[in-house]
Short mmCIF file of C-alpha atoms in Angstrom, two decimals:
data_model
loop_
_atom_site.label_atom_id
_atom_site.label_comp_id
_atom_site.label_asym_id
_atom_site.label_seq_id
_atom_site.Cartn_x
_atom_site.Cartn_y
_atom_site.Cartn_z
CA UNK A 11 -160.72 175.58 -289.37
CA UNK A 12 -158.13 172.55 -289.72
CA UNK A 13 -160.49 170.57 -287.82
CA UNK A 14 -159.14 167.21 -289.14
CA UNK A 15 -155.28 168.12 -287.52
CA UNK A 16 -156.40 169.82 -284.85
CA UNK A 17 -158.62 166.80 -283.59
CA UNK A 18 -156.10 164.52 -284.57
CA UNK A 19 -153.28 167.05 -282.14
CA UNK A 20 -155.17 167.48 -279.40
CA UNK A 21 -155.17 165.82 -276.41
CA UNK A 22 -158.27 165.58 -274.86
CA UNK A 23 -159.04 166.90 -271.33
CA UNK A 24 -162.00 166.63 -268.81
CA UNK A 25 -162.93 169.99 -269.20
CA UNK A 26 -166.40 170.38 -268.95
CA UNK A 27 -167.75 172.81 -272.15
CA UNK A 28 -168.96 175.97 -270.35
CA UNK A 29 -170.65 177.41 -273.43
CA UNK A 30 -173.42 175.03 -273.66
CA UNK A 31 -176.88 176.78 -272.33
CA UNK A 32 -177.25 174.09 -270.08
CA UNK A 33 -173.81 174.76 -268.43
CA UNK A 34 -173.56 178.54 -269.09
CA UNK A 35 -173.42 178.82 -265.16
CA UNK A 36 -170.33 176.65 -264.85
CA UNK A 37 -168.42 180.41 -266.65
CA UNK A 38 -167.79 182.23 -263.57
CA UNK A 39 -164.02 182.46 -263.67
CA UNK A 40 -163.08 186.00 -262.52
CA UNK A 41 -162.84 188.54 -265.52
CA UNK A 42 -165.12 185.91 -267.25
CA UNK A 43 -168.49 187.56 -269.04
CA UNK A 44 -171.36 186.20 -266.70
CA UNK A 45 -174.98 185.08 -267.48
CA UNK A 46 -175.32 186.18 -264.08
CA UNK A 47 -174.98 189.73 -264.74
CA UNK A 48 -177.93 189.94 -267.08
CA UNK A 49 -181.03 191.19 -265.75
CA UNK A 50 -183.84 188.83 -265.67
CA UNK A 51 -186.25 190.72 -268.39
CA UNK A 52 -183.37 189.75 -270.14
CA UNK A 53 -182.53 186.23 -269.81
CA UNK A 54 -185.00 185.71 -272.41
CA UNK A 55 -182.96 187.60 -274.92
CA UNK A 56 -179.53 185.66 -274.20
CA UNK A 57 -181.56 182.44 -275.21
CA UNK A 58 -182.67 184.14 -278.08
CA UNK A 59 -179.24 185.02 -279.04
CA UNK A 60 -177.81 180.96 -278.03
CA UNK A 61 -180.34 180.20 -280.69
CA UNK A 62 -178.97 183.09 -283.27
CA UNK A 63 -175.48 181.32 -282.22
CA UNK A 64 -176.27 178.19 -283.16
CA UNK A 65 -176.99 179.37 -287.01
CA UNK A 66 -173.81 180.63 -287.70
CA UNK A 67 -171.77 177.22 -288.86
CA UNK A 68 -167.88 176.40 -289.49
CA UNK A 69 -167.42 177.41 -293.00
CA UNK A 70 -165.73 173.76 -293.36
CA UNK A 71 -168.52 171.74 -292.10
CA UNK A 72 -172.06 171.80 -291.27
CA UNK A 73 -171.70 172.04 -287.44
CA UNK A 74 -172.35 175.06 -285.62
CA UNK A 75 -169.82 177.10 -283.57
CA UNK A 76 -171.73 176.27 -280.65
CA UNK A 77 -171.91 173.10 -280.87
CA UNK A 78 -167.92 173.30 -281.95
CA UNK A 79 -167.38 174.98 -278.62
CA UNK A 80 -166.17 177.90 -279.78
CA UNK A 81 -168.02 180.64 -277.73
CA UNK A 82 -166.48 180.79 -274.07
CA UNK A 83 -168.67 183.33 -273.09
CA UNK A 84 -171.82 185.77 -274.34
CA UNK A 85 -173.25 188.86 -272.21
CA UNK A 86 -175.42 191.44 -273.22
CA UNK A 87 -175.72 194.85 -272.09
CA UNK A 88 -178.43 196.53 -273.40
CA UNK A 89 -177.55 197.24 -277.48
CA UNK A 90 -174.45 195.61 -276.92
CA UNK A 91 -173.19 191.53 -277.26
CA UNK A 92 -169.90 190.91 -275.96
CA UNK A 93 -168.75 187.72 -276.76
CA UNK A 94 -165.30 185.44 -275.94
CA UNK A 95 -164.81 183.39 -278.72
CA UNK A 96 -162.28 180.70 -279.25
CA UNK A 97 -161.08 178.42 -282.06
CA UNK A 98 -159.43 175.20 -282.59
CA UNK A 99 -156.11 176.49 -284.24
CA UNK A 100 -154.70 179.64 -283.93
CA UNK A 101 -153.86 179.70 -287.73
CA UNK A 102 -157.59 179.00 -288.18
CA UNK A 103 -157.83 180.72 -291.96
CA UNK A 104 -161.69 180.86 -291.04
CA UNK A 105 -161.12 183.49 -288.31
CA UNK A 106 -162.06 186.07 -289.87
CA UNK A 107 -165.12 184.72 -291.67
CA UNK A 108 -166.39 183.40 -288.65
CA UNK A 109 -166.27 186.59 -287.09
CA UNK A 110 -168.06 188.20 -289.77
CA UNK A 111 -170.96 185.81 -289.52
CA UNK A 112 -170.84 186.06 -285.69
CA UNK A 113 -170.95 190.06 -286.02
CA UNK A 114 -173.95 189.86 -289.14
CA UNK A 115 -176.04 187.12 -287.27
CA UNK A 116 -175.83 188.70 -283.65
CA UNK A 117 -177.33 192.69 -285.19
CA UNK A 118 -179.87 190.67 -286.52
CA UNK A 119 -181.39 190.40 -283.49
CA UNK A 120 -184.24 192.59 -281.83
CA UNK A 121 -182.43 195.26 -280.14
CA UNK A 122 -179.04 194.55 -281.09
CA UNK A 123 -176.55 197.51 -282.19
CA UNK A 124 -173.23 196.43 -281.39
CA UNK A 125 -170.88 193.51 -281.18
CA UNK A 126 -167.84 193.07 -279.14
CA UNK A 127 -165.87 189.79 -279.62
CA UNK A 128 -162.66 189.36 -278.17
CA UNK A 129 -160.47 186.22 -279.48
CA UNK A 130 -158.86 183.74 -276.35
CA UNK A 131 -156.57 181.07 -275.96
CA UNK A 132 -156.90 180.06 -272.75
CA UNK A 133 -158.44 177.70 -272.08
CA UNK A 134 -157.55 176.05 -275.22
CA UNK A 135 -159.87 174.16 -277.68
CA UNK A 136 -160.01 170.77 -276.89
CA UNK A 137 -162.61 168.22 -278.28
CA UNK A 138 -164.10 168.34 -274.77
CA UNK A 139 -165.94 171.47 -275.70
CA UNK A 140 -167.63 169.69 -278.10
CA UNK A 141 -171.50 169.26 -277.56
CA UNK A 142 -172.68 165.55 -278.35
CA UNK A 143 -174.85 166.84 -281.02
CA UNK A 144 -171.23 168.40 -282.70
CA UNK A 145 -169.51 164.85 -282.06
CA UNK A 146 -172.33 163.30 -283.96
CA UNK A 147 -172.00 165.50 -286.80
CA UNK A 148 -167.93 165.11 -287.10
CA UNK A 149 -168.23 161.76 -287.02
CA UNK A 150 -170.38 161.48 -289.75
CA UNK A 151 -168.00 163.95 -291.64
CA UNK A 152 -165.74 161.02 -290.89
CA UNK A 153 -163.70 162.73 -288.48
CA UNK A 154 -162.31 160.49 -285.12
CA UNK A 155 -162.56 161.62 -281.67
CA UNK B 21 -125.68 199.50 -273.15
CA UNK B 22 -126.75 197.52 -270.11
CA UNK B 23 -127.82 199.79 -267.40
CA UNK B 24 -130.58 201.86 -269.86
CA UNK B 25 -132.52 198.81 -270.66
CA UNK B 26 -136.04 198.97 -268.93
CA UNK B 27 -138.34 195.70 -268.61
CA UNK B 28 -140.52 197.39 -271.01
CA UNK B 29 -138.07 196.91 -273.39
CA UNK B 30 -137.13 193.92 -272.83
CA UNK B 31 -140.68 192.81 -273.06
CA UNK B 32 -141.01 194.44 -276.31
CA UNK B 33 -137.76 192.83 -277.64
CA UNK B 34 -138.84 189.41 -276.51
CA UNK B 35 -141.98 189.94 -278.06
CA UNK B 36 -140.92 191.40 -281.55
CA UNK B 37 -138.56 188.09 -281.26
CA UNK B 38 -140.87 185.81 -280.89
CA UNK B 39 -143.76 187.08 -283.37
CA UNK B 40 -140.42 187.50 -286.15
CA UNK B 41 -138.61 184.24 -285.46
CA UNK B 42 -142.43 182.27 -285.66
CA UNK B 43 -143.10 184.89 -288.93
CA UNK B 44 -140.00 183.76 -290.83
CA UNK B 45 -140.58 180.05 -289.25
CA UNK B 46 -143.47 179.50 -290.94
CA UNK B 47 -142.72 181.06 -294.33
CA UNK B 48 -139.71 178.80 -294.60
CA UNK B 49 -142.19 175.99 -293.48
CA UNK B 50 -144.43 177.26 -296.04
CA UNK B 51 -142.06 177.11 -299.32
CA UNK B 52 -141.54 173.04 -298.35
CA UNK B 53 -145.37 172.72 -298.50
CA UNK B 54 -144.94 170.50 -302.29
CA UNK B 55 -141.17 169.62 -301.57
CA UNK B 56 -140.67 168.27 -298.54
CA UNK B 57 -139.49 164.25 -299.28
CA UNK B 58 -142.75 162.68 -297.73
CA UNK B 59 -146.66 163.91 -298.93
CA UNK B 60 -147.17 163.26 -295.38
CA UNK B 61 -144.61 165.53 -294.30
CA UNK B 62 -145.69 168.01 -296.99
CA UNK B 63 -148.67 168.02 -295.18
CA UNK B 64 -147.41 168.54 -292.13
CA UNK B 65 -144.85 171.28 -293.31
CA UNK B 66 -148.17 173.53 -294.39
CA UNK B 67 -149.89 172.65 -291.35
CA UNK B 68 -146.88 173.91 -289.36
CA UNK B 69 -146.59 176.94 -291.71
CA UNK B 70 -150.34 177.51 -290.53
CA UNK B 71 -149.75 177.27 -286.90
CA UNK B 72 -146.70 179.36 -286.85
CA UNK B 73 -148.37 182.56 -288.81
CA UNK B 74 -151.59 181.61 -286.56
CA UNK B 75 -149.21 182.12 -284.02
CA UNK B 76 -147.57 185.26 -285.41
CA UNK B 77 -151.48 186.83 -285.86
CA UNK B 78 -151.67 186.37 -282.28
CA UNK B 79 -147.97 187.91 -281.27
CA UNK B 80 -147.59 191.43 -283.23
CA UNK B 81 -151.00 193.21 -282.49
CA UNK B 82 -149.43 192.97 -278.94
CA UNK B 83 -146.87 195.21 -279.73
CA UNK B 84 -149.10 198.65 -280.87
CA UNK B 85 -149.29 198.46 -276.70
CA UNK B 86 -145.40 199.86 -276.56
CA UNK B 87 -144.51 203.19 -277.03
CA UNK B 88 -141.83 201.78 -279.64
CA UNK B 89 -144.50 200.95 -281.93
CA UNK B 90 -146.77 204.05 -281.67
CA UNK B 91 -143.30 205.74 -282.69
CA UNK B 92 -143.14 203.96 -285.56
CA UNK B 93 -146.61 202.73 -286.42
CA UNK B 94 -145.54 200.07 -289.04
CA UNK B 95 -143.06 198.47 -286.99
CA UNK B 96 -145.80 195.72 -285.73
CA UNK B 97 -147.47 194.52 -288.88
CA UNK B 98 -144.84 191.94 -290.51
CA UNK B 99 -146.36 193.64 -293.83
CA UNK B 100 -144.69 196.87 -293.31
CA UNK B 101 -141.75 195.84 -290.47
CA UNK B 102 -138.88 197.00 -291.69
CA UNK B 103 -136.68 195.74 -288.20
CA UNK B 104 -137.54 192.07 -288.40
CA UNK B 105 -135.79 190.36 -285.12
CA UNK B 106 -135.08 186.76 -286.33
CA UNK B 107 -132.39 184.54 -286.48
CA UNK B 108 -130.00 184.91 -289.47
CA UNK B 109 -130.29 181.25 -290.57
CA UNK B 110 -133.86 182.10 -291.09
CA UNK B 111 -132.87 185.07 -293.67
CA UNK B 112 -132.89 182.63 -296.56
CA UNK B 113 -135.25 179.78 -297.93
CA UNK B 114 -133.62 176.35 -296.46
CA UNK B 115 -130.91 175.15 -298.36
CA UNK B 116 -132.76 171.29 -297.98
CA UNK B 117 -135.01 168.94 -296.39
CA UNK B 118 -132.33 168.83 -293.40
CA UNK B 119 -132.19 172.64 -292.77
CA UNK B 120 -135.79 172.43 -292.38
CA UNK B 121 -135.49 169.63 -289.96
CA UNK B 122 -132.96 171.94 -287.78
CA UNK B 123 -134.67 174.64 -287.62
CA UNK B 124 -137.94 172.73 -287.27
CA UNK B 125 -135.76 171.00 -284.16
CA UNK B 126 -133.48 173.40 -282.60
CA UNK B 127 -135.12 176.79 -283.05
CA UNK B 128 -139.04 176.15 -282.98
CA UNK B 129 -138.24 174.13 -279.92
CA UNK B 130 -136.19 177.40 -278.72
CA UNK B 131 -139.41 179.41 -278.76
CA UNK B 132 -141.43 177.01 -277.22
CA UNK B 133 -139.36 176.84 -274.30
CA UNK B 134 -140.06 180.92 -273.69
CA UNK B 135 -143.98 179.78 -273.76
CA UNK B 136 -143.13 176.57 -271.14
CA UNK B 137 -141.80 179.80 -269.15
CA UNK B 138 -144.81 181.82 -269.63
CA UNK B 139 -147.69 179.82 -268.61
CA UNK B 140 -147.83 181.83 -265.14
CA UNK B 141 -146.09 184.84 -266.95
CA UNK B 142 -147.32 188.10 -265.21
CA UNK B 143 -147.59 189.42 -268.81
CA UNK B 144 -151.23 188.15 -269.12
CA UNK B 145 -151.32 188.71 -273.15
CA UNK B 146 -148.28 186.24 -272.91
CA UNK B 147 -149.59 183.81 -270.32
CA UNK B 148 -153.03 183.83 -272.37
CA UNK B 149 -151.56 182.69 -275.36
CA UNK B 150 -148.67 180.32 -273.66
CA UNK B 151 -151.22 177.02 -273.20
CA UNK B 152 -152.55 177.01 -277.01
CA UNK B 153 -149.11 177.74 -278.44
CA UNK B 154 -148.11 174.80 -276.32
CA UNK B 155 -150.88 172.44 -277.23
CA UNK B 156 -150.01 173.01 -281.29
CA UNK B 157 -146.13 172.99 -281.16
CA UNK B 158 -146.66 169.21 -279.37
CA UNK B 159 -147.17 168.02 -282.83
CA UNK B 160 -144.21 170.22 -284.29
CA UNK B 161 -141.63 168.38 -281.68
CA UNK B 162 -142.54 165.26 -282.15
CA UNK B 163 -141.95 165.90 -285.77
CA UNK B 164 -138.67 167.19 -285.58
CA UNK B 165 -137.31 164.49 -283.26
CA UNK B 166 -138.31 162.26 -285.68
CA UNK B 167 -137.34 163.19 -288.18
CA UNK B 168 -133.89 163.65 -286.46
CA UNK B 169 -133.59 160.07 -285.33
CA UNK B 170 -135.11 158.81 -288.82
CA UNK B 171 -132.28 161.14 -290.96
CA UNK B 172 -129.26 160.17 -289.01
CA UNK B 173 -130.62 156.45 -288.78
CA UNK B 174 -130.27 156.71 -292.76
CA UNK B 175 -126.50 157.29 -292.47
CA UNK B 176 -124.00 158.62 -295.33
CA UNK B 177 -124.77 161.59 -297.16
CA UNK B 178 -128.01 161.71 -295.30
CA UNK B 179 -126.84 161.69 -291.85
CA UNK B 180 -123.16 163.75 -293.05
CA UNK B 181 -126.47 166.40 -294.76
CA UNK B 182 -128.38 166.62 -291.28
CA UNK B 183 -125.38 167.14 -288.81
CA UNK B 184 -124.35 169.99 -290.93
CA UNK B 185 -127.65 171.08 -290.84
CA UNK B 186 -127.77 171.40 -287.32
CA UNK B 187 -124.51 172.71 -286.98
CA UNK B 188 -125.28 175.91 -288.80
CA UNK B 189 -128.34 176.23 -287.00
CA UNK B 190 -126.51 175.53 -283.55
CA UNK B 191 -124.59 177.84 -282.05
CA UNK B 192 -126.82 180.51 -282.72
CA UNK B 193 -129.74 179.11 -281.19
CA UNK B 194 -127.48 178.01 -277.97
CA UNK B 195 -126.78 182.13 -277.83
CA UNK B 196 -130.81 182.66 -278.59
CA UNK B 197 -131.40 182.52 -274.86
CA UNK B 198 -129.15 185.46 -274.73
CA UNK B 199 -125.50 185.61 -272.35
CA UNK B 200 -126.00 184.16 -268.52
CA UNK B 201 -125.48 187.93 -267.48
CA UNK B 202 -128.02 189.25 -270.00
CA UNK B 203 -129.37 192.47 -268.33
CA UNK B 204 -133.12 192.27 -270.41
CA UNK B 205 -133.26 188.47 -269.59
CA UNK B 206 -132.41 189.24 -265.90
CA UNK B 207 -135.42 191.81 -266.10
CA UNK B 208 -138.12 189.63 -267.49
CA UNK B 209 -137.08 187.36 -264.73
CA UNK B 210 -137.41 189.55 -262.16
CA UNK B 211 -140.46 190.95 -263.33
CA UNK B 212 -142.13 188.16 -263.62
CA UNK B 213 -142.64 187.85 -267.24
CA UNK B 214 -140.65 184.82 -267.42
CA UNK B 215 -139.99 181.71 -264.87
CA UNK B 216 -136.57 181.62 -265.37
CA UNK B 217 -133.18 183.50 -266.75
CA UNK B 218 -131.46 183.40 -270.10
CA UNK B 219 -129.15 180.05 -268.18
CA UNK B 220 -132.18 178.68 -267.02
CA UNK B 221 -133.86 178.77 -270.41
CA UNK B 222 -130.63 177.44 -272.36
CA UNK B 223 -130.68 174.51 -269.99
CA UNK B 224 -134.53 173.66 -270.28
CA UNK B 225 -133.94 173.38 -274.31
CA UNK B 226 -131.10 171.57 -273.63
CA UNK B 227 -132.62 168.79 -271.91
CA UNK B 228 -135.41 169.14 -274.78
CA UNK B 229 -132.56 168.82 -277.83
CA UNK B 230 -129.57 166.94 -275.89
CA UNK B 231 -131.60 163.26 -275.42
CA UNK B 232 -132.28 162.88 -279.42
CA UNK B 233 -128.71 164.60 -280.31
CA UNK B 234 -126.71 161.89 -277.40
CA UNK B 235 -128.56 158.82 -279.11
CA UNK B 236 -128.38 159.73 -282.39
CA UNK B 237 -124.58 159.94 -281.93
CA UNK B 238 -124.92 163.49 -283.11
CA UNK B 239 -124.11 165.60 -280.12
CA UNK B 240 -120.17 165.49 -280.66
CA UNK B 241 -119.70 168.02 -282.80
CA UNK B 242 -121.13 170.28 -280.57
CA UNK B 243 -119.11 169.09 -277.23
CA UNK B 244 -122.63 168.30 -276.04
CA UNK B 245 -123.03 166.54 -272.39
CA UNK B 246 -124.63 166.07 -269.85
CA UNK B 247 -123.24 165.76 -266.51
CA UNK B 248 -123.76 163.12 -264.09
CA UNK B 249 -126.33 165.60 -261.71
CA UNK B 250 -128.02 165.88 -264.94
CA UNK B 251 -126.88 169.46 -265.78
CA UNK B 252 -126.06 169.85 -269.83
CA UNK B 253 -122.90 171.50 -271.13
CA UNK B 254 -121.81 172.88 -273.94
CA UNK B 255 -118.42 174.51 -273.50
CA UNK B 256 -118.72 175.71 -277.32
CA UNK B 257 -117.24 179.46 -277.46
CA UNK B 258 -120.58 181.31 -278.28
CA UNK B 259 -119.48 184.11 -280.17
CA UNK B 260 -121.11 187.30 -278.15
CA UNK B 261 -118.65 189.47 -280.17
CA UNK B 262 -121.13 188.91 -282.72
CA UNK B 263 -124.74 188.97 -280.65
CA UNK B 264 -127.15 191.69 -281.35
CA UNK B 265 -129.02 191.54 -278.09
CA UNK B 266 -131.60 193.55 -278.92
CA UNK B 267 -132.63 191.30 -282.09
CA UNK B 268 -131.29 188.40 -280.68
CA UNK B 269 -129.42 187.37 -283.65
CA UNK B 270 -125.97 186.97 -284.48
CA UNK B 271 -125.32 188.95 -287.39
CA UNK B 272 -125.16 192.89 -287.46
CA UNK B 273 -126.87 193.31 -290.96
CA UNK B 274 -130.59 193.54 -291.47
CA UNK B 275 -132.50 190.68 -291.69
CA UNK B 276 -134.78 191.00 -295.01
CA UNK B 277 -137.97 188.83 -296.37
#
C-alpha cells in the first residue's frame, strides 16, 4: 500500500475520519452512501458488517482497512453492500487484493449476495482518517505520523 | 480542422493525453528504478513510477465513456493502444540521469498544472481525481526542482548535461498547452472542464518552471523572462508547423512503447 511514502508525502489535514462507526453520521455529503438510509431492522446488520470490515487487513501490515481509513462509506440494501472505498496511493499495488478480500469477507455475511465498491479520490487519504487504534499499530510498525 | 472539433473531443483528447503522457512517464521513471545516481533517488524514481501508472489506472477506464473508444474497443487499455498521445521525448528510454530530471521537471509539472485547473472541473471523473493526483505529484516537484538546482549547482559537464537536457525537453512542452487560439483548449474552457485556456495554462507552468530556471542561471537559452507585472515570456518560435493537436505532440510519426 506504500504506506511508509505515502505517510511520509502527505500533509496532514483536520479532516475528521467519517468512516469510523462512531462518526458514520458525520457522511452526509450529497451523492454520499448514508447510514441514514438504512432501515432500522437493519442498523443491526451495518454493525455487523463494520465488524466483518474490520477483519479484512492491509496486506502490508497488520492494521485493518478500517482502522486505515479506507472505507468512506458502506450502505446496504437488502442483498446488496455498496461500499466507497479509498486508498492511500493511487498506485496502491494492493488494490486489487484488497478488493478481493473486501468482496470475499462482505458475502460472508448473513444475507449478503452482492458487493458494489466503487474506488474515490476525493477526499484524499490523509493520516487524519486514521483511527487511534491504526496510529498505535503504525507506530509500532515503526512508521511516523 | 478547427470548426469540427466538439468538446467531447476535446475532452477525450485531453484525457487520452494525460493517461499516455503519465503511462510513458512512469515507465521511463520505472527503467531508472536501480540506476538513478542516488539509492535514495532510486527509490524515489520507483515510487514515482508507482504513482504515475496509479495515476494512469485511474485515467484510461474513463475513456470506454466516449464513443471513440466503443469504436475501437482497445484504444483505452495502454495494453492494446495502438494511438498512444504522448510527447515524442518520451518515445525512448532517457538518454541519462538529466533527461530524467527534465522530464521529471518540465513535463510532469505540465500535467499537473491541467489537474491545478481541474479541481472545480465540471468533468466530475476529472475533478474527483484532481485533489489526490495533486497531493502525490507534491513530492514529484519538489524532487525535480531539486534536483535542478543541485545539477546545475555541480557545474561543467554536469550542468553543460542538464541544460541540454531541458532544452530538448523544452520547446515541446511550452507548445504542450497547445497554440493561444487552440479551438479544443478554447472548448474545455468554455465548458467548464478546465479553469483556464491553453495561454492561461502555459503561463501557470511558467511561473511553476521559470523561478528555479532564472536562479539557476539556466533560463537563457530559452529567452525565458519574466516581466516586471509578473507576466513570463518566452518569445521562442514554437514550431506549430510541426504540432499534432490532436496528440499534442510535435512529431507526425507514431509514438511506440
Amino acid at each position: 500500500m506504500s504506506i511508509p511514502f505515502a505517510l511520509a508525502r502527505d500533509v496532514p489535514s483536520q479532516d475528521e475520519n467519517p468512516l469510523q462507526p462512531e462518526n458514520r453520521q458525520m457522511n452526509r455529503s450529497p451523492g454520499s452512501l448514508q447510514e441514514n438510509t438504512l432501515r432500522p431492522d437493519e442498523a443491526d446488520s451495518s454493525e455487523a458488517l463494520w465488524a466483518a470490515l474490520r477483519e479484512v487487513n492491509d496486506p502490508e501490515l497488520p492494521i485493518s482497512i478500517v482502522d486505515m481509513g479506507l472505507v468512506v462509506a458502506l450502505e446496504r440494501r437488502e442483498g446488496t453492500v455498496a461500499l466507497k472505498l479509498t486508498f492511500t496511493a493511487m498506485g496502491c499495488p494492493a488494490m486489487e487484493m484488497i478488493l478481493d478480500d473486501v468482496r470475499a469477507r462482505l458475502l460472508q455475511e448473513p444475507g449478503v449476495e452482492q458487493v458494489e465498491i466503487e474506488v474515490v479520490w476525493d477526499p484524499p487519504w490523509t493520516p487524519a482518517r486514521l483511527s487511534e487504534e491504526g496510529r498505535d499499530t503504525l507506530r509500532m510498525w515503526g512508521i511516523g505520523l | 480542422m478547427g470548426n469540427e472539433i466538439t468538446e467531447q473531443q476535446a475532452l477525450f483528447d485531453l484525457l487520452a493525453a494525460l493517461a499516455d503522457n503519465k503511462y510513458f512517464l512512469g515507465r521511463r521513471y520505472a527503467e531508472w528504478c536501480n540506476g538513478a545516481p542516488t539509492l535514495e533517488s532510486s527509490v524515489a524514481a520507483a515510487a514515482m513510477a508507482q504513482d504515475e501508472l496509479g495515476h494512469t489506472r485511474a485515467i484510461y477506464p474513463l475513456l470506454q465513456d466516449f464513443p471513440q473508444a466503443k469504436e475501437q474497443p482497445a484504444e483505452y487499455e495502454p495494453e492494446t493502444r495502438t494511438r498512444f498521445c504522448n510527447v515524442a521525448f518520451l518515445d525512448h528510454p532517457f538518454t541519462g540521469w538529466p533527461d530524467f530530471i527534465a522530464a521529471n521537471f518540465l513535463l510532469d509539472t505540465a500535467l499537473s498544472v491541467i489537474f491545478e485547473f481541474a479541481q472545480e472541473s465540471r468533468f466530475e471523473p476529472l475533478r474527483g481525481r484532481a485533489r489526490k493526483v495533486l497531493q502525490e505529484e507534491q513530492v514529484h516537484a519538489l524532487h525535480s526542482e531539486g534536483w535542478v538546482r543541485r545539477l546545475a549547482r555541480t557545474g561543467g559537464s554536469v550542468r553543460g548535461a542538464l541544460a541540454a537536457a531541458l532544452e530538448r525537453a523544452w520547446l515541446e512542452t511550452l507548445c504542450w498547452f497547445g497554440p493561444i487560439d487552440d479551438p479544443r483548449g478554447e472548448l474545455l474552457r468554455q465548458g467548464g472542464v478546465l479553469a483556464g485556456g491553453p495561454e492561461e495554462l502555459r503561463q501557470h507552468w511558467l511561473q511553476r518552471v521559470g523561478p528555479a530556471l532564472l536562479e539557476s542561471e539556466l533560463a537563457q537559452a530559452f529567452l525565458l523572462q519574466q516581466e516586471a507585472a509578473g507576466r513570463w515570456v518566452a518569445p521562442s518560435a514554437l514550431p506549430w508547423e510541426k504540432w499534432d493537436a490532436g496528440r499534442r505532440r510535435l512529431q507526425q510519426e507514431p509514438a511506440h512503447v
